[in-house]
Short mmCIF file of C-alpha atoms in Angstrom, two decimals:
data_model
loop_
_atom_site.label_atom_id
_atom_site.label_comp_id
_atom_site.label_asym_id
_atom_site.label_seq_id
_atom_site.Cartn_x
_atom_site.Cartn_y
_atom_site.Cartn_z
CA MET A 1 12.10 -119.40 203.50
CA THR A 2 15.30 -119.76 205.52
CA ASP A 3 16.20 -122.79 203.43
CA LEU A 4 15.63 -120.88 200.20
CA ARG A 5 17.75 -117.95 201.39
CA ALA A 6 20.58 -120.39 202.13
CA ARG A 7 20.23 -121.87 198.67
CA LEU A 8 20.30 -118.37 197.19
CA ALA A 9 23.67 -117.74 198.81
CA ASP A 10 24.93 -121.02 197.36
CA VAL A 11 23.79 -120.49 193.76
CA LEU A 12 24.28 -116.75 193.30
CA PRO A 13 28.07 -116.73 192.69
CA GLY A 14 27.73 -119.25 189.89
CA CYS A 15 24.79 -117.36 188.40
CA ARG A 16 26.82 -114.19 188.38
CA ARG A 17 29.72 -115.92 186.61
CA ASP A 18 27.31 -117.23 184.00
CA LEU A 19 25.77 -113.78 183.62
CA GLU A 20 29.17 -112.19 183.07
CA ASP A 21 30.06 -114.82 180.47
CA LEU A 22 26.82 -114.08 178.61
CA ILE A 23 27.48 -110.34 178.76
CA ARG A 24 30.84 -110.78 177.03
CA ILE A 25 29.05 -112.17 173.96
CA GLN A 26 28.17 -109.19 171.74
CA SER A 27 24.71 -110.42 170.76
CA VAL A 28 23.53 -107.23 169.04
CA SER A 29 20.60 -108.37 166.91
CA ALA A 30 20.47 -105.05 165.04
CA ASP A 31 23.98 -105.53 163.63
CA PRO A 32 24.17 -108.04 160.72
CA GLU A 33 27.94 -108.27 161.20
CA ARG A 34 27.36 -109.68 164.68
CA ALA A 35 24.86 -112.36 163.66
CA GLY A 36 27.49 -114.92 164.60
CA GLU A 37 27.60 -113.48 168.11
CA VAL A 38 23.81 -113.78 168.38
CA GLN A 39 24.13 -117.43 167.39
CA ARG A 40 26.93 -117.94 169.89
CA SER A 41 24.79 -116.36 172.58
CA ALA A 42 21.91 -118.73 171.82
CA GLU A 43 24.28 -121.68 172.04
CA ALA A 44 25.60 -120.51 175.41
CA VAL A 45 22.06 -120.11 176.76
CA ARG A 46 21.10 -123.53 175.44
CA ASP A 47 24.04 -125.12 177.22
CA LEU A 48 23.20 -123.40 180.52
CA PHE A 49 19.66 -124.78 180.57
CA ALA A 50 20.74 -128.17 179.30
CA ALA A 51 23.03 -128.36 182.34
CA GLU A 52 19.94 -127.90 184.53
CA GLY A 53 18.26 -130.95 183.03
CA PHE A 54 16.16 -129.24 180.36
CA ASP A 55 15.35 -130.85 177.03
CA VAL A 56 16.42 -127.80 175.05
CA GLU A 57 17.15 -126.72 171.48
CA ILE A 58 17.69 -123.65 169.32
CA LEU A 59 14.81 -122.75 167.00
CA SER A 60 13.91 -120.03 164.52
CA VAL A 61 10.95 -119.26 162.27
CA ASP A 62 10.76 -117.27 159.02
CA GLY A 63 14.46 -116.41 159.10
CA GLY A 64 14.22 -114.93 162.60
CA ALA A 65 17.08 -114.82 165.08
CA PRO A 66 17.84 -117.98 167.07
CA ALA A 67 15.67 -118.57 170.13
CA VAL A 68 16.20 -121.13 172.88
CA VAL A 69 13.27 -123.33 173.89
CA GLY A 70 13.43 -126.03 176.55
CA HIS A 71 11.27 -128.00 178.94
CA LYS A 72 11.70 -129.74 182.26
CA GLN A 73 8.95 -131.92 183.66
CA GLY A 74 7.73 -131.48 187.20
CA PRO A 75 5.28 -133.54 189.23
CA GLU A 76 2.32 -135.21 187.55
CA GLY A 77 -0.60 -132.81 187.30
CA ALA A 78 1.45 -129.74 188.26
CA PRO A 79 0.83 -126.45 186.44
CA THR A 80 3.15 -125.39 183.64
CA VAL A 81 5.10 -122.14 183.90
CA LEU A 82 6.73 -120.49 180.87
CA LEU A 83 9.81 -118.42 181.71
CA TYR A 84 10.63 -115.75 179.11
CA ALA A 85 13.69 -113.54 178.64
CA HIS A 86 15.76 -112.45 175.64
CA HIS A 87 19.45 -112.92 174.93
CA ASP A 88 19.91 -110.23 172.28
CA VAL A 89 20.95 -106.72 173.33
CA GLN A 90 20.99 -103.16 172.07
CA PRO A 91 24.03 -101.72 170.24
CA GLU A 92 26.52 -100.28 172.71
CA GLY A 93 26.97 -96.93 170.96
CA ASP A 94 30.08 -94.81 171.35
CA HIS A 95 32.50 -96.56 173.72
CA ALA A 96 33.77 -93.15 174.81
CA THR A 97 30.46 -92.49 176.57
CA TRP A 98 30.95 -95.50 178.85
CA ASP A 99 32.89 -95.29 182.12
CA SER A 100 34.09 -98.89 181.60
CA PRO A 101 34.23 -101.16 178.52
CA PRO A 102 30.65 -102.04 177.51
CA TRP A 103 31.42 -105.72 176.90
CA GLU A 104 33.45 -106.27 180.06
CA PRO A 105 31.24 -106.54 183.15
CA THR A 106 32.60 -104.16 185.77
CA GLU A 107 31.42 -103.78 189.36
CA ARG A 108 31.34 -100.24 190.75
CA GLY A 109 29.53 -99.48 193.97
CA GLU A 110 26.31 -101.48 194.09
CA ARG A 111 26.06 -102.16 190.36
CA LEU A 112 27.45 -104.38 187.64
CA TYR A 113 27.96 -102.29 184.49
CA ALA A 114 27.90 -103.59 180.90
CA ARG A 115 25.63 -103.79 177.87
CA GLY A 116 22.99 -106.40 178.64
CA ALA A 117 23.86 -106.54 182.34
CA ALA A 118 20.22 -105.77 183.07
CA ASP A 119 18.38 -105.83 179.73
CA ASP A 120 18.00 -108.71 179.49
CA LYS A 121 20.75 -111.14 180.28
CA ALA A 122 20.02 -110.65 183.96
CA GLY A 123 16.55 -111.96 183.15
CA ILE A 124 18.12 -115.18 181.90
CA ALA A 125 20.33 -115.39 185.00
CA THR A 126 17.28 -114.79 187.20
CA HIS A 127 15.48 -117.77 185.71
CA LEU A 128 18.59 -119.92 186.10
CA GLY A 129 19.05 -118.83 189.70
CA ALA A 130 15.47 -119.65 190.68
CA LEU A 131 15.70 -123.05 189.00
CA ARG A 132 19.02 -123.84 190.68
CA MET A 133 17.60 -122.88 194.07
CA LEU A 134 14.77 -125.38 193.62
CA GLY A 135 17.00 -128.06 192.13
CA GLU A 136 15.34 -131.44 191.76
CA ASP A 137 12.48 -130.28 194.00
CA LEU A 138 10.94 -128.49 191.02
CA PRO A 139 7.25 -128.16 191.97
CA VAL A 140 5.95 -127.17 188.51
CA ASN A 141 6.54 -128.04 184.88
CA VAL A 142 8.82 -125.40 183.39
CA THR A 143 9.23 -124.28 179.80
CA VAL A 144 11.89 -121.71 178.97
CA PHE A 145 11.72 -119.41 175.96
CA ILE A 146 14.73 -117.15 175.49
CA GLU A 147 14.14 -114.96 172.44
CA GLY A 148 16.89 -113.61 170.16
CA GLU A 149 15.33 -110.59 168.43
CA GLU A 150 13.43 -108.61 171.06
CA GLU A 151 15.64 -105.56 170.58
CA VAL A 152 14.72 -105.38 166.88
CA GLY A 153 10.98 -105.66 167.34
CA SER A 154 10.37 -109.45 167.63
CA GLU A 155 9.30 -109.52 163.99
CA SER A 156 9.07 -113.31 163.75
CA LEU A 157 7.48 -113.77 167.20
CA PRO A 158 3.84 -114.09 166.04
CA ALA A 159 4.86 -116.82 163.59
CA PHE A 160 7.03 -118.45 166.28
CA LEU A 161 4.19 -118.54 168.80
CA LYS A 162 1.91 -120.03 166.16
CA ALA A 163 4.43 -122.63 164.97
CA HIS A 164 5.29 -123.76 168.51
CA HIS A 165 2.02 -122.97 170.23
CA ASP A 166 1.52 -126.33 171.92
CA ARG A 167 5.12 -126.47 173.04
CA LEU A 168 4.94 -123.01 174.64
CA ALA A 169 1.45 -123.27 176.12
CA ALA A 170 1.43 -122.64 179.88
CA ASP A 171 -0.82 -121.83 182.80
CA VAL A 172 1.43 -118.98 183.94
CA ILE A 173 3.87 -116.94 181.82
CA VAL A 174 6.64 -115.06 183.65
CA ILE A 175 8.20 -112.37 181.47
CA ALA A 176 11.45 -111.10 183.01
CA ASP A 177 11.97 -107.98 180.90
CA SER A 178 10.67 -105.08 182.95
CA GLY A 179 11.62 -103.61 186.31
CA ASN A 180 10.71 -102.47 189.80
CA TRP A 181 9.31 -99.21 191.09
CA ASP A 182 12.45 -98.28 193.01
CA ILE A 183 15.40 -99.76 194.87
CA GLY A 184 13.73 -101.63 197.71
CA VAL A 185 10.21 -101.47 196.19
CA PRO A 186 9.16 -104.37 193.94
CA ALA A 187 6.56 -104.11 191.19
CA LEU A 188 4.45 -105.99 188.71
CA THR A 189 4.08 -104.24 185.37
CA THR A 190 0.40 -104.17 184.46
CA SER A 191 0.28 -101.69 181.57
CA LEU A 192 2.54 -100.60 178.74
CA ARG A 193 2.02 -98.03 176.03
CA GLY A 194 2.14 -99.02 172.38
CA LEU A 195 4.12 -97.39 169.59
CA VAL A 196 3.34 -95.86 166.20
CA ARG A 197 6.19 -94.34 164.18
CA VAL A 198 5.82 -92.55 160.87
CA ASP A 199 8.03 -90.58 158.51
CA VAL A 200 6.36 -87.35 157.37
CA GLU A 201 7.50 -85.33 154.35
CA VAL A 202 6.24 -81.94 153.20
CA ARG A 203 7.15 -80.53 149.82
CA THR A 204 6.58 -76.97 148.67
CA LEU A 205 8.89 -76.74 145.64
CA THR A 206 9.95 -78.99 142.80
CA HIS A 207 13.50 -77.70 143.28
CA ALA A 208 15.40 -75.21 145.43
CA VAL A 209 15.11 -71.52 144.53
CA HIS A 210 16.85 -68.37 145.75
CA SER A 211 15.36 -67.07 149.02
CA GLY A 212 15.91 -63.45 148.03
CA MET A 213 14.16 -63.84 144.71
CA TRP A 214 11.19 -65.89 145.98
CA GLY A 215 11.08 -65.47 149.78
CA GLY A 216 7.87 -63.80 150.95
CA LEU A 217 5.79 -65.49 148.27
CA VAL A 218 6.88 -69.15 148.25
CA PRO A 219 6.78 -71.09 151.57
CA ASP A 220 9.92 -73.09 152.28
CA ALA A 221 9.52 -76.67 153.42
CA LEU A 222 11.15 -76.19 156.82
CA ILE A 223 8.76 -73.41 157.86
CA THR A 224 5.88 -75.50 156.55
CA LEU A 225 6.98 -78.61 158.44
CA SER A 226 7.57 -76.57 161.60
CA ARG A 227 4.03 -75.19 161.50
CA LEU A 228 2.63 -78.68 160.97
CA ILE A 229 4.63 -80.09 163.89
CA ALA A 230 3.44 -77.24 166.11
CA THR A 231 -0.18 -78.37 165.65
CA LEU A 232 0.51 -81.73 167.30
CA HIS A 233 0.33 -80.30 170.85
CA ASP A 234 -1.87 -77.71 172.51
CA ASP A 235 -0.41 -74.80 174.46
CA ALA A 236 -0.17 -76.90 177.64
CA GLY A 237 1.73 -79.64 175.85
CA ASN A 238 -1.08 -82.21 175.59
CA VAL A 239 -1.22 -84.25 172.38
CA ALA A 240 -3.75 -82.44 170.16
CA VAL A 241 -4.55 -85.35 167.82
CA ALA A 242 -8.31 -85.95 168.09
CA GLY A 243 -9.68 -89.44 168.69
CA LEU A 244 -6.83 -90.92 170.72
CA VAL A 245 -7.53 -92.88 173.91
CA GLY A 246 -6.24 -92.00 177.38
CA GLY A 247 -7.16 -93.09 180.87
CA PRO A 248 -6.39 -93.02 184.59
CA ALA A 249 -3.27 -94.56 186.10
CA ALA A 250 -2.51 -96.28 189.38
CA ASP A 251 -2.54 -94.08 192.47
CA VAL A 252 1.24 -93.92 192.84
CA ASP A 253 3.21 -90.97 194.16
CA TYR A 254 6.09 -89.92 191.93
CA PRO A 255 7.91 -87.16 193.86
CA GLU A 256 9.05 -84.08 191.95
CA GLU A 257 12.69 -84.43 192.97
CA ARG A 258 12.77 -88.05 191.80
CA LEU A 259 11.11 -87.16 188.50
CA ARG A 260 13.70 -84.48 187.82
CA ALA A 261 16.64 -86.66 188.82
CA GLU A 262 15.54 -89.69 186.79
CA SER A 263 14.38 -87.82 183.70
CA GLY A 264 17.52 -85.72 183.26
CA ILE A 265 15.37 -82.68 182.52
CA ALA A 266 17.38 -79.46 182.29
CA PRO A 267 17.05 -76.94 185.15
CA GLY A 268 14.11 -74.61 184.70
CA VAL A 269 12.34 -76.68 182.03
CA GLU A 270 8.65 -77.24 182.80
CA TRP A 271 6.68 -80.46 182.42
CA ILE A 272 4.20 -80.68 179.56
CA GLY A 273 0.60 -81.89 179.59
CA ASP A 274 -2.18 -82.19 182.17
CA GLY A 275 -2.97 -84.88 184.72
CA SER A 276 -0.81 -86.73 187.21
CA ALA A 277 2.78 -87.53 186.33
CA VAL A 278 2.10 -91.26 186.05
CA GLU A 279 -0.94 -90.67 183.82
CA ARG A 280 1.19 -88.62 181.45
CA LEU A 281 3.92 -91.27 181.52
CA TRP A 282 1.83 -94.46 181.48
CA THR A 283 -1.79 -94.09 180.37
CA LYS A 284 -2.01 -91.04 178.08
CA PRO A 285 -0.64 -90.76 174.54
CA ALA A 286 2.66 -88.99 173.97
CA LEU A 287 4.21 -87.67 170.79
CA SER A 288 7.79 -86.74 169.98
CA ILE A 289 9.87 -85.76 166.99
CA THR A 290 12.85 -88.10 167.01
CA GLY A 291 14.49 -87.15 163.73
CA LEU A 292 14.65 -84.41 161.10
CA ASP A 293 16.04 -84.33 157.58
CA ALA A 294 17.09 -80.74 156.88
CA PRO A 295 20.21 -78.88 155.77
CA GLN A 296 22.79 -78.46 158.52
CA VAL A 297 23.27 -74.99 159.96
CA ALA A 298 27.00 -75.11 159.30
CA GLY A 299 27.55 -74.32 155.65
CA ALA A 300 23.88 -73.59 154.90
CA SER A 301 23.38 -71.12 152.04
CA ASN A 302 20.36 -69.13 150.82
CA PRO A 303 18.08 -71.41 148.78
CA LEU A 304 14.56 -72.13 149.96
CA VAL A 305 14.41 -75.76 151.06
CA PRO A 306 12.03 -77.64 148.73
CA ALA A 307 11.25 -80.65 151.00
CA ALA A 308 11.74 -81.61 154.63
CA ARG A 309 11.10 -84.78 156.62
CA ALA A 310 10.48 -85.65 160.24
CA LYS A 311 10.13 -88.91 162.14
CA ILE A 312 7.18 -88.84 164.51
CA SER A 313 7.17 -91.29 167.41
CA MET A 314 3.81 -91.64 169.14
CA ARG A 315 3.23 -93.68 172.29
CA VAL A 316 -0.23 -95.23 172.27
CA ALA A 317 -2.13 -95.43 175.56
CA PRO A 318 -3.42 -98.75 176.90
CA GLY A 319 -6.96 -99.27 175.62
CA ASP A 320 -6.16 -97.76 172.23
CA THR A 321 -5.00 -99.62 169.12
CA CYS A 322 -2.22 -98.86 166.69
CA GLU A 323 -4.73 -98.96 163.83
CA ASN A 324 -6.80 -96.19 165.41
CA ALA A 325 -3.79 -94.14 166.49
CA LEU A 326 -2.21 -94.27 163.04
CA ALA A 327 -5.47 -93.31 161.34
CA ARG A 328 -6.07 -90.41 163.73
CA LEU A 329 -2.50 -89.14 163.31
CA ARG A 330 -2.75 -89.32 159.52
CA ASP A 331 -6.09 -87.47 159.61
CA HIS A 332 -4.60 -84.73 161.79
CA LEU A 333 -1.60 -84.21 159.54
CA GLU A 334 -3.72 -84.08 156.39
CA GLN A 335 -6.10 -81.58 157.97
CA HIS A 336 -3.39 -79.28 159.31
CA VAL A 337 -0.70 -79.23 156.64
CA PRO A 338 -0.44 -75.51 155.77
CA TRP A 339 -0.55 -73.67 152.46
CA GLY A 340 -1.54 -76.66 150.37
CA ALA A 341 1.89 -78.27 150.71
CA GLN A 342 2.30 -81.79 149.39
CA LEU A 343 2.26 -84.29 152.27
CA SER A 344 3.32 -87.90 152.50
CA VAL A 345 2.98 -90.07 155.62
CA THR A 346 4.91 -93.35 155.62
CA PRO A 347 4.38 -95.81 158.52
CA VAL A 348 7.65 -97.15 159.91
CA ASP A 349 6.55 -99.59 162.61
CA THR A 350 3.89 -100.25 165.22
CA GLY A 351 3.55 -102.16 168.48
CA GLU A 352 0.34 -102.62 170.42
CA ALA A 353 -0.26 -101.28 173.91
CA THR A 354 -0.94 -103.70 176.74
CA ALA A 355 -3.27 -103.66 179.73
CA ILE A 356 -3.16 -106.70 182.01
CA ASP A 357 -5.97 -107.68 184.36
CA ALA A 358 -3.62 -108.58 187.21
CA THR A 359 -6.17 -110.38 189.35
CA GLY A 360 -6.50 -114.03 190.25
CA PRO A 361 -4.57 -116.73 192.10
CA ALA A 362 -1.31 -116.47 190.15
CA TYR A 363 -1.08 -112.73 190.78
CA ASP A 364 -1.88 -113.22 194.46
CA VAL A 365 0.93 -115.77 194.70
CA ALA A 366 3.31 -113.42 192.87
CA ARG A 367 2.52 -110.49 195.16
CA GLY A 368 3.08 -112.66 198.20
CA ALA A 369 6.40 -113.97 196.86
CA PHE A 370 7.63 -110.48 196.05
CA ALA A 371 6.60 -109.08 199.42
CA GLU A 372 8.47 -111.87 201.18
CA ALA A 373 11.61 -111.40 199.08
CA TRP A 374 11.54 -107.65 199.84
CA ASP A 375 11.07 -108.23 203.60
CA GLY A 376 7.43 -107.23 203.71
CA VAL A 377 7.35 -104.43 201.11
CA VAL A 378 4.17 -104.90 199.08
CA PRO A 379 4.76 -104.74 195.30
CA VAL A 380 3.40 -101.83 193.28
CA ASP A 381 1.24 -102.35 190.20
CA MET A 382 2.99 -100.02 187.81
CA GLY A 383 2.77 -98.94 184.22
CA VAL A 384 5.57 -98.44 181.75
CA GLY A 385 5.62 -95.56 179.33
CA GLY A 386 7.73 -97.46 176.83
CA SER A 387 6.60 -100.31 174.65
CA ILE A 388 7.14 -104.07 174.83
CA PRO A 389 4.84 -105.11 171.97
CA PHE A 390 5.53 -108.83 172.31
CA ILE A 391 3.55 -108.94 175.57
CA ALA A 392 0.40 -108.27 173.57
CA GLU A 393 1.40 -111.18 171.32
CA PHE A 394 1.58 -113.52 174.35
CA LEU A 395 -1.79 -112.33 175.64
CA GLU A 396 -3.36 -113.00 172.25
CA ALA A 397 -1.70 -116.39 171.75
CA PHE A 398 -2.43 -117.67 175.27
CA PRO A 399 -5.59 -115.90 176.48
CA GLN A 400 -6.16 -118.35 179.35
CA ALA A 401 -2.69 -117.89 180.84
CA SER A 402 -1.81 -115.54 183.67
CA VAL A 403 0.94 -113.26 182.34
CA LEU A 404 3.28 -111.84 185.00
CA VAL A 405 5.61 -109.07 183.81
CA THR A 406 8.56 -108.67 186.16
CA GLY A 407 12.23 -107.86 185.83
CA VAL A 408 15.45 -106.57 187.32
CA GLU A 409 15.54 -102.96 186.16
CA ASP A 410 15.22 -99.93 188.42
CA PRO A 411 14.94 -96.18 187.73
CA ASP A 412 18.71 -95.84 187.26
CA THR A 413 19.38 -98.97 185.19
CA ARG A 414 19.96 -96.93 182.00
CA ALA A 415 18.95 -99.77 179.71
CA HIS A 416 19.72 -99.01 176.04
CA GLY A 417 22.10 -96.23 177.08
CA ALA A 418 25.71 -95.90 178.13
CA ASN A 419 26.63 -97.28 181.55
CA GLU A 420 23.75 -99.74 181.73
CA GLY A 421 23.95 -101.22 185.20
CA LEU A 422 22.40 -104.03 187.24
CA HIS A 423 21.77 -103.26 190.93
CA LEU A 424 23.18 -106.44 192.46
CA ALA A 425 21.21 -106.40 195.72
CA GLU A 426 17.94 -105.93 193.84
CA TRP A 427 18.85 -108.74 191.47
CA GLU A 428 19.29 -111.06 194.47
CA ARG A 429 15.78 -110.18 195.64
CA VAL A 430 14.37 -110.84 192.17
CA VAL A 431 16.01 -114.28 192.04
CA LEU A 432 14.60 -115.13 195.47
CA ALA A 433 11.15 -113.84 194.50
CA HIS A 434 11.08 -115.97 191.34
CA ALA A 435 12.11 -119.08 193.29
CA LEU A 436 9.34 -118.42 195.83
CA LEU A 437 6.90 -117.86 192.98
CA LEU A 438 7.69 -121.21 191.34
CA GLN A 439 7.60 -122.98 194.69
CA ARG A 440 4.17 -121.58 195.58
CA LEU A 441 2.65 -122.01 192.13
CA GLY A 442 3.28 -125.70 192.66
CA GLY A 443 1.19 -125.62 195.81
#
């Protein structure tokens, strides 16, 4: 352990330089105009692993974004470990909302701020750091898979896993795209909610008509849509769609003051739903309206609105399926649309929920490695309310593998938002933990 800590001190400065160089590449997979940057990012990642002795190349399937796949052989008969991260990032949004330029890594306090500093270029740097710490004493066979389209839904991933199944097959898969319970408290992510999004339109008129002439007889589309949306929750704020799955969550304390600080909830606003906080966040369905098409208040005149649309985003609890959740949501909307209004429900996208049976030797080794890296703090098995659908794809493609979901994020990382930041001390612990994990998986 002392030897590994010394190696950590030796390799970390170089890993940070490499991380900062990767951050400066604007690999926004959602922006077609920056496709060249995504390619440049893949090439930079390829070169970094090639320098560590990996047989590595850039691959894509079905027109998907470039992914980096490489392999380095360990001792004869050693287990194979697949290390996953992704090199594409979210759009940076309005630069004015950032306290420092989003593409220039900037250290303030204990954090390194930039788009991709945590999600997920730090995942790549974590894998590199662990490998550099072990050097030529690599105790396992290692395959790296650095994806290039995670932030746009990993559309080609199922085809990629099928096309390169034998090349990616492993005994243990380490996915560095999640986070820890808190600063100083490590975690393994063992459940994630899925996602169903639909666009809903209600129509009450073939064309707009004067509200004075027809109001009181003809329902306008906005009132109709509002009444339909109101049926989606009961008075306590629980999702009221029948037939959805929910379940218990880990026995983890989430203090009220931390919930309020991390959520950004406005003063005086109450929580919605029943059950513990972590059940409502991790293992029960949730439903939100994330967009509306309606006339703006400014400049609005008097016609009755003939049609209105809303985007419904539903988080699917572990144990449920997107097929069931979508069917139950559609049934609810059809049964509750008021006044005979015309209704259309258009699916936008889906992503399956994940529940991991985190038992067995690989998980025991991981918990021991994390506890040692965090000076005796035992890792928490935590859920994530958001969705990482590709984890379900890995579980389906490699059912015999132990899938470990880890990462560098913490409750104040602000991934996907302005001022995304990597907590540097926590990142060091993650690098050490991953090196210990690889060392111990090799026996």
